[in-house]
C-alpha positions as semicolon CSV with decimal commas, in nm:
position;residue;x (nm);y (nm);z (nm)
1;X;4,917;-0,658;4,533
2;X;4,800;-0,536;4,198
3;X;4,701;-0,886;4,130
4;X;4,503;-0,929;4,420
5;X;4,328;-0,613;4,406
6;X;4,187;-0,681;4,065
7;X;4,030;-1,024;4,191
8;X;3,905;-0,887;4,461
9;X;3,569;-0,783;4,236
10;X;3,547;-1,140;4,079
11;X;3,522;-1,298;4,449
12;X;3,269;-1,051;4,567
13;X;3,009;-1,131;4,267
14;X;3,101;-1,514;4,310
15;X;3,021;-1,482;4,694
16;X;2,706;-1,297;4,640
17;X;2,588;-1,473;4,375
18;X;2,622;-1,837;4,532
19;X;2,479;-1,675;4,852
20;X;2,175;-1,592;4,611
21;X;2,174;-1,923;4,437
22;X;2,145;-2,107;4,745
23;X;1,921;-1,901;4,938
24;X;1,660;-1,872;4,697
25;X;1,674;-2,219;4,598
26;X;1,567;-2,293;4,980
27;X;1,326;-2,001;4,972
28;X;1,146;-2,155;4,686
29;X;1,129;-2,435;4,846
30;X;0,939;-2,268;5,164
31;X;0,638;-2,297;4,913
32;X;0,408;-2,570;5,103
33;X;0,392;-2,824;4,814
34;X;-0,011;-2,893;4,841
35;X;-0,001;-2,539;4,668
36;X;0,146;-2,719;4,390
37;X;0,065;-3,063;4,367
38;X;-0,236;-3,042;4,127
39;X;-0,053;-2,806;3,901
40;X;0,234;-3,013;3,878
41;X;0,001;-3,352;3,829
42;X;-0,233;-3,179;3,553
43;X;0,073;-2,999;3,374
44;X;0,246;-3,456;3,333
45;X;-0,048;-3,555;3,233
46;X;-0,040;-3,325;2,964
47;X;0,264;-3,392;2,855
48;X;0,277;-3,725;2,898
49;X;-0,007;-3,764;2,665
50;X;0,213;-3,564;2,440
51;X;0,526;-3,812;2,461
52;X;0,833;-3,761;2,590
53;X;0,936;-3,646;2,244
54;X;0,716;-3,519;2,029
55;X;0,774;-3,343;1,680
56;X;0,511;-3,091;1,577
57;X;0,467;-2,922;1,225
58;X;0,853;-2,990;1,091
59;X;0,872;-3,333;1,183
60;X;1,249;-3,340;1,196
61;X;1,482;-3,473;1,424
62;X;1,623;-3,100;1,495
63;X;1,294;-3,011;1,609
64;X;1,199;-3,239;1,865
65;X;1,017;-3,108;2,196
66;X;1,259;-3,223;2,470
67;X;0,933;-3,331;2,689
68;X;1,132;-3,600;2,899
69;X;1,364;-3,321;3,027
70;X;1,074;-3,068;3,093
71;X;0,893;-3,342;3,270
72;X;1,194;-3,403;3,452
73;X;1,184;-3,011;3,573
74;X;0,828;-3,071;3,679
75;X;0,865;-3,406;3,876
76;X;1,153;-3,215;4,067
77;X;0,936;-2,944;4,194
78;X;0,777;-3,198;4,461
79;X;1,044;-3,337;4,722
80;X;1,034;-3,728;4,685
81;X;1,198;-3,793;5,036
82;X;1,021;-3,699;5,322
83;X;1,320;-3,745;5,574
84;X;1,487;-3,407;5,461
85;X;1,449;-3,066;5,512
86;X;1,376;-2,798;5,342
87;X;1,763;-2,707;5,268
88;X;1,863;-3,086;5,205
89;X;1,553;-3,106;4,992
90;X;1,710;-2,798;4,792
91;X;2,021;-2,868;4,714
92;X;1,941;-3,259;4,634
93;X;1,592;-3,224;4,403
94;X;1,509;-3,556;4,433
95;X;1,846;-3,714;4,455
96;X;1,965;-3,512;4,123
97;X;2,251;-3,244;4,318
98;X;2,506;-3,203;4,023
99;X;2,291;-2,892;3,861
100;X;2,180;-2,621;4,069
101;X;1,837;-2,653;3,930
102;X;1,794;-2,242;3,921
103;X;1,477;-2,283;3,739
104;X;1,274;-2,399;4,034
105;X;1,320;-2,061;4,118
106;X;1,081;-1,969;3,875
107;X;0,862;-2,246;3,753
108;X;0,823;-2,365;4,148
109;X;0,622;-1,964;4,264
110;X;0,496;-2,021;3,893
111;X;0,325;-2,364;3,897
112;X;0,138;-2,222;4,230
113;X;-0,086;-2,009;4,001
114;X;-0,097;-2,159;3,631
115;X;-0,024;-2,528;3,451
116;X;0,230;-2,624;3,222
117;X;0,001;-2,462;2,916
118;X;-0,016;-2,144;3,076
119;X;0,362;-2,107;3,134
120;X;0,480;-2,218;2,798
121;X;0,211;-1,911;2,672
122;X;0,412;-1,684;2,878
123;X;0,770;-1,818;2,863
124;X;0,673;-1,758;2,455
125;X;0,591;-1,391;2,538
126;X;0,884;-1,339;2,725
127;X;1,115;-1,489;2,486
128;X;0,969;-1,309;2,205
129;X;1,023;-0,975;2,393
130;X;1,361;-1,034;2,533
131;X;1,436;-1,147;2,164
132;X;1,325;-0,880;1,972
133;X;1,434;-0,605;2,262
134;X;1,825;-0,745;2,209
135;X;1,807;-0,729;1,842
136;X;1,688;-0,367;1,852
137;X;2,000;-0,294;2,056
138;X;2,248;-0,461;1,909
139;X;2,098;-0,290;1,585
140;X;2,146;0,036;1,726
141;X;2,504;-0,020;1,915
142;X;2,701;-0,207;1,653
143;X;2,483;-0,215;1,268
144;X;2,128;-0,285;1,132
145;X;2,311;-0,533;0,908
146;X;2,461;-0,723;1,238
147;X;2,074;-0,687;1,402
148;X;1,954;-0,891;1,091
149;X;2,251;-1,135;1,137
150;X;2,179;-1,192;1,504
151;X;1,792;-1,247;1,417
152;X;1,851;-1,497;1,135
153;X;2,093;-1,693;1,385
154;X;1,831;-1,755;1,626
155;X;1,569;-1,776;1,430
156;X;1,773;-2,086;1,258
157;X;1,700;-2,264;1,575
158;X;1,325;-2,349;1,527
159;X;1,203;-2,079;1,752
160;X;0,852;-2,214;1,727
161;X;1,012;-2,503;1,924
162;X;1,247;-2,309;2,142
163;X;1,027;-2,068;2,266
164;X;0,783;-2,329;2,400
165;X;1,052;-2,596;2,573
166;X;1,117;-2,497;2,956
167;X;1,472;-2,659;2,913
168;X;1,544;-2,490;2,544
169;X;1,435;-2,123;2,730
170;X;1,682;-2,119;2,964
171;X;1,999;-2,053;2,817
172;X;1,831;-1,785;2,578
173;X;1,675;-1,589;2,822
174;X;2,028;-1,574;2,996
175;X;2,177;-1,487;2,634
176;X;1,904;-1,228;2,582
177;X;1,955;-1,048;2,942
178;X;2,313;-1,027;2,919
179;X;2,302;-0,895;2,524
180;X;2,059;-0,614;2,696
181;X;2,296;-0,556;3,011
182;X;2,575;-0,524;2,756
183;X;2,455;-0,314;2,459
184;X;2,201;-0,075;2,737
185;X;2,330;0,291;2,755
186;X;2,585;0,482;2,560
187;X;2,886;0,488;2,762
188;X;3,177;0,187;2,705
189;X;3,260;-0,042;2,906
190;X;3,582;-0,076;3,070
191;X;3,772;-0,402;2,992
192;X;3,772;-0,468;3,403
193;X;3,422;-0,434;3,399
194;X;3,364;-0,679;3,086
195;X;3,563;-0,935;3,237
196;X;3,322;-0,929;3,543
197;X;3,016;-0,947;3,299
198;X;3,136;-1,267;3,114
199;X;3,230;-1,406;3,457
200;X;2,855;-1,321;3,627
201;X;2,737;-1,426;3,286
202;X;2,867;-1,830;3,360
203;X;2,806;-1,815;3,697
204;X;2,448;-1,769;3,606
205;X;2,451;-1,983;3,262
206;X;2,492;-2,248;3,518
207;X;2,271;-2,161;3,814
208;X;1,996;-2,216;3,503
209;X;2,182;-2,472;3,274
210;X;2,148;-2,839;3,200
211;X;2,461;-2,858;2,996
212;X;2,208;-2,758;2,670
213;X;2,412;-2,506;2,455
214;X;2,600;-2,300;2,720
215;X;2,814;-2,146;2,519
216;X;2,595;-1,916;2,323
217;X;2,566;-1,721;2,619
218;X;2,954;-1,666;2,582
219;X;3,028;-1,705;2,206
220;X;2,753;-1,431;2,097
221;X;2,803;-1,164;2,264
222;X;3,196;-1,229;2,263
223;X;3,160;-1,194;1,853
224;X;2,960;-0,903;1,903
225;X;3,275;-0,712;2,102
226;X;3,525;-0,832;1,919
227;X;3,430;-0,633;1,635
228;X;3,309;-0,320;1,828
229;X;3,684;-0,344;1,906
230;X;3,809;-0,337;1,604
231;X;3,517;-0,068;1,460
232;X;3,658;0,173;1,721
233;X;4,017;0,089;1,641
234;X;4,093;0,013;1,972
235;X;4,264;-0,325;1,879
236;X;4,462;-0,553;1,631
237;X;4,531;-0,937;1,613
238;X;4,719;-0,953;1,953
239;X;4,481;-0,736;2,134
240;X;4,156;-0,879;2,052
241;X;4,300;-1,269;2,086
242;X;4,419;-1,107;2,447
243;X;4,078;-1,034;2,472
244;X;3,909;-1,338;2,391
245;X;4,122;-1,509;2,590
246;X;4,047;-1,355;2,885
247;X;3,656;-1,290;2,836
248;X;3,686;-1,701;2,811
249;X;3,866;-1,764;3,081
250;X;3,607;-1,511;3,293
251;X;3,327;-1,727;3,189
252;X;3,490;-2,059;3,211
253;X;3,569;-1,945;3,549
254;X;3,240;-1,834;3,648
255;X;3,045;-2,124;3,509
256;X;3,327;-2,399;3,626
257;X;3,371;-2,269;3,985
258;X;2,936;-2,242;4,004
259;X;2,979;-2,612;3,946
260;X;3,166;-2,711;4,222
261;X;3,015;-2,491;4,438
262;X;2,699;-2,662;4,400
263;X;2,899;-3,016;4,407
264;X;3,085;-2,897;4,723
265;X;2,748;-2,769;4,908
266;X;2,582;-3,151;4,799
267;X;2,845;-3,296;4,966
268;X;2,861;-3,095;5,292
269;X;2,507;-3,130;5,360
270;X;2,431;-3,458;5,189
271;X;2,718;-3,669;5,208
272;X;3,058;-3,713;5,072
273;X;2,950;-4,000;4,875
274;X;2,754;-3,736;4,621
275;X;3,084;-3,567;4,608
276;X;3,249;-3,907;4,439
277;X;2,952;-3,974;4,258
278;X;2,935;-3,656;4,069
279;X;3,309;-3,724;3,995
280;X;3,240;-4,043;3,821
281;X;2,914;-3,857;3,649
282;X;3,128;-3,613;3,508
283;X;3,442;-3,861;3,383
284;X;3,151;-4,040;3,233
285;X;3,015;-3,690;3,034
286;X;3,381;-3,595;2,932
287;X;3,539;-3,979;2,874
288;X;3,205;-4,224;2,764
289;X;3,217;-4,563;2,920
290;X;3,229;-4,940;2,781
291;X;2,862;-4,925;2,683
292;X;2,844;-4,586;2,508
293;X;3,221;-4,511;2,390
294;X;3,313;-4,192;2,280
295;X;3,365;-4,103;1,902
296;X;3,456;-3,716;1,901
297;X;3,526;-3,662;1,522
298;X;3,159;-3,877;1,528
299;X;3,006;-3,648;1,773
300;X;3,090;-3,294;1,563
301;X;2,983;-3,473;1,264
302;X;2,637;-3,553;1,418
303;X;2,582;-3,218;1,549
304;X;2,721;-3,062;1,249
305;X;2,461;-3,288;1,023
306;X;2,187;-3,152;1,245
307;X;2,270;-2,820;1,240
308;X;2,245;-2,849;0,893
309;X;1,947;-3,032;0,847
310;X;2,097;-3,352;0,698
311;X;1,838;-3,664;0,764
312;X;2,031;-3,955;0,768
313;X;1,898;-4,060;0,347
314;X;2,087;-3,762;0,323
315;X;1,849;-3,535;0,233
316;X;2,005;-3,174;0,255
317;X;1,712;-2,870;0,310
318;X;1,920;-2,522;0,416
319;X;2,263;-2,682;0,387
320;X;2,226;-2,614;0,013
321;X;2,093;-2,232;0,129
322;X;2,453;-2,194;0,322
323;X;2,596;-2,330;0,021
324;X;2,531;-2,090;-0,197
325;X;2,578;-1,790;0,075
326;X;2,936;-1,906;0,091
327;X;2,949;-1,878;-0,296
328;X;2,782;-1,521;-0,305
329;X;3,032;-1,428;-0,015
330;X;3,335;-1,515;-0,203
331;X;3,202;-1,340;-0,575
332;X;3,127;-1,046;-0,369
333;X;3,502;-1,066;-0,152
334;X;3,639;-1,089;-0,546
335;X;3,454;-0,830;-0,677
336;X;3,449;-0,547;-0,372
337;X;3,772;-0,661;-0,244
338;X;3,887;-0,724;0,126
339;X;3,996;-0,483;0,339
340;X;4,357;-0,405;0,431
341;X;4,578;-0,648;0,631
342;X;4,524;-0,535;0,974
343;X;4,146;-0,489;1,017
344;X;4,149;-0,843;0,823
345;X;4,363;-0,987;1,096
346;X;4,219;-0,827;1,357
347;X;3,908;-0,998;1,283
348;X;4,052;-1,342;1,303
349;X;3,974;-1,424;1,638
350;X;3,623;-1,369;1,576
351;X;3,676;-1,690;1,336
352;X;3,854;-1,815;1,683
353;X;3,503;-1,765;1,848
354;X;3,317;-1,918;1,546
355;X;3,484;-2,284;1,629
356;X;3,387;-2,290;2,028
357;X;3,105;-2,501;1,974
358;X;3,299;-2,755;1,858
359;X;3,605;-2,701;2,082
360;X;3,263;-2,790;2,375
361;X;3,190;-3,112;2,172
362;X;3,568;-3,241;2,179
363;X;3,532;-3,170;2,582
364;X;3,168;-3,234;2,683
365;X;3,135;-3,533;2,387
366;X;2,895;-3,767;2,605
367;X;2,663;-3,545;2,653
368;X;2,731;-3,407;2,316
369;X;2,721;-3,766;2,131
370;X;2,371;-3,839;2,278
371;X;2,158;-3,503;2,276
372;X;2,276;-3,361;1,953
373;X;1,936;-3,285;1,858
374;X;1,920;-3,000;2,064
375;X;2,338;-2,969;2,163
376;X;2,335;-2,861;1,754
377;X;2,193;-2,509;1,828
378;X;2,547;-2,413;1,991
379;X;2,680;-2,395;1,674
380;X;2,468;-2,086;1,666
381;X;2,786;-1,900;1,775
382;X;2,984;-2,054;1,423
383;X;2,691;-1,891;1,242
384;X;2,687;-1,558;1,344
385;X;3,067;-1,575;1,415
386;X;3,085;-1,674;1,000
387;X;2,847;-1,375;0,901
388;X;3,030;-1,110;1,107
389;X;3,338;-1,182;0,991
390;X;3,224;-1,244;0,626
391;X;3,057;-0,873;0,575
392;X;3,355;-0,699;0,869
393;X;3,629;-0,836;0,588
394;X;3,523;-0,646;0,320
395;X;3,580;-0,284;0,228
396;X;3,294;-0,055;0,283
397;X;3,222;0,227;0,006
398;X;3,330;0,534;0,107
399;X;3,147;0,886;0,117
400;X;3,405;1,011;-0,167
401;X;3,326;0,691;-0,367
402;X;2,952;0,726;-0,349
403;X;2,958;1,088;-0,455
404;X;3,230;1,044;-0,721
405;X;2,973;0,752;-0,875
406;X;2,699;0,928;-0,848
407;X;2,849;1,212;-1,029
408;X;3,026;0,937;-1,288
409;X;2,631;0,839;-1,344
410;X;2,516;1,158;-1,366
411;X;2,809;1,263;-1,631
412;X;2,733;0,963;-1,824
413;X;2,349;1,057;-1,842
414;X;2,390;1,393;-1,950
415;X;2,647;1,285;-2,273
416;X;2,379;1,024;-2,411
């Protein structure tokens, strides 16, 4: 009964939130679409003059404008058959009914008012704030130290980029809400309660998703705990991994079972043939086919050379930068010393964390294989995962210690 009775929060927040999902998806969709039509028209002409990938200022690979995808979100917003209704209409966006599509929620009311120039002005805006806003907190909550890590990890992403591609925006602004849910007010969190909040976390990671870098949204802020955990003393090795483990399984959960939901509702009102068809989709993201077989070890390597900025020449820009961090880390580890056994290994499954990204490209490798140029910035969560645990290893300096050098420098001072 125990059992039950702790679920019994987990199926509450899945029923509301799908009711949400699906309700608002056929609310948006009240919106008569001659309210939109010229928006939508002006805002792919635009970027269709732009191309459907275009490179601006770095003119990298890693930096490429994912304009097929945006236009993709745009063409969606008007209903191509005219034999459905307004829910069919919803839950198949033009014959696409694997992804729930949550942005129309937004960019549909949107688009009523301003073009695609306008919105990418303002999605900047918000981005920026959101950014800056979970920084400051996680700053203030955990160290100024880990603020500065969590800034330099998203900044490595080409936020000029980011900030101004509708399908890049999504998972951040879900990564930057939940940091802010998380690290707002003073009080801790129970664990009951932070199981919920990676669960609602996936369920909404894939309301808004497009299978882009999903697991920042669980990865980051999973680092993040981990060593509030052990900074507290509240865990070792076994507690924490118990911890991961079941913050992971929470958001697997919540983003898996938002899935099916959405497959499940396709097929009810749609047809049982999207059901199977979605099926075969998905076998085809996980297992390749004859045309485009799957080479996994091939697929980290790509995303791993993109992350770190390797053209194919071989040209290396900030790999070389990382390079010599790792060497500083390891003279300073030398010199200062780790700390003792059980913080150190306590720590670990923050290193656990670090590898998820590529534990998503063994699993999701189609997808992975053939957008690494923007499926690289999940390795977001090795980077921050890597600096964490770097600077959480090593033994801090002491009040005593500072005083009894300062007094060392002091008595050495005075003698010459």
């Amino acid at each position: 009964m125990g059992g039950l009775r702790s679920l019994k929060p987990f199926v509450k927040i899945y029923t509301i939130l799908v009711t949400v999902f699906f309700v608002s998806m056929i609310l948006v969709y009240c919106i008569p679409t001659l309210w939109i039509q010229k928006n939508v028209e002006a805002s792919l002409e635009v970027m269709e003059g732009e191309g459907e990938r275009p490179s601006y200022a770095f003119y990298r690979h890693t930096a490429i404008v994912d304009n097929h995808t945006d236009m993709l979100m745009y063409e969606s917003l008007i209903p191509s058959d005219p034999q459905y209704n307004l829910v069919q209409s919803s839950v198949s966006v033009n014959h696409y009914p694997r992804y729930w599509h949550g942005y129309q929620v937004i960019l549909r009311p949107l688009t009523v008012f301003f073009q695609v120039q306008e919105l990418r002005y303002l999605g900047m805006l918000v981005f920026y704030l959101l950014f800056f806003w979970s920084a400051w907190l996680i700053a203030k909550r955990t160290k100024p130290i880990y603020g500065m890590f969590y800034v330099l990890t998203i900044a490595s992403s080409y936020l000029g980029v980011v900030a101004t591609c509708f399908q890049y925006l999504t998972s951040f602004y879900v990564l930057f809400v939940a940091l802010i849910v998380l690290f707002s007010g003073e009080h801790e969190k129970k664990l009951s309660w932070l199981f919920l909040f990676f669960f609602t976390v996936g369920m909404v990671e894939n309301f808004f998703d497009f299978l882009t870098y999903p697991i920042i949204t669980l990865g980051i802020p999973l680092i993040l705990l981990l060593w509030m955990r052990v900074r507290d003393q509240q865990a070792d090795f076994l507690d924490n991994f118990r911890f991961m483990c079941l913050s992971s399984v929470s958001w697997g959960l919540g983003y898996g079972l938002t899935w099916i939901m959405k497959w499940v509702l396709a097929s009810v009102i749609l047809g049982f043939r999207y059901f199977w068809r979605t099926i075969g989709i998905a076998r085809y993201r996980m297992m390749g086919n004859e045309e485009e077989p799957l080479d996994r070890i091939g697929t980290i390597r790509r995303n791993l050379k993109a992350w770190m900025n390797v053209q194919d020449d071989g040209i290396i820009t900030w790999s070389k930068v990382v390079l010599v961090f790792v060497i500083i880390m390891l003279i300073l580890m030398i010199w200062r010393k780790l700390r003792d056994t059980r913080t150190i290994c306590a720590c670990l499954p923050i290193l656990i964390v670090a590898a998820y990204p590529y534990v998503w490209y063994l699993v999701m490798s189609n997808h992975s294989q053939i957008h690494f140029w923007y499926t690289y910035r999940a390795q977001l969560v090795a980077m921050l995962g890597i600096l964490v645990f770097c600077e959480s290893v090593l033994r801090e300096k002491t009040k005593d210690e500072a005083v009894w050098k300062f007094r060392q420098r002091e008595t050495g001072e005075r003698s010459t």
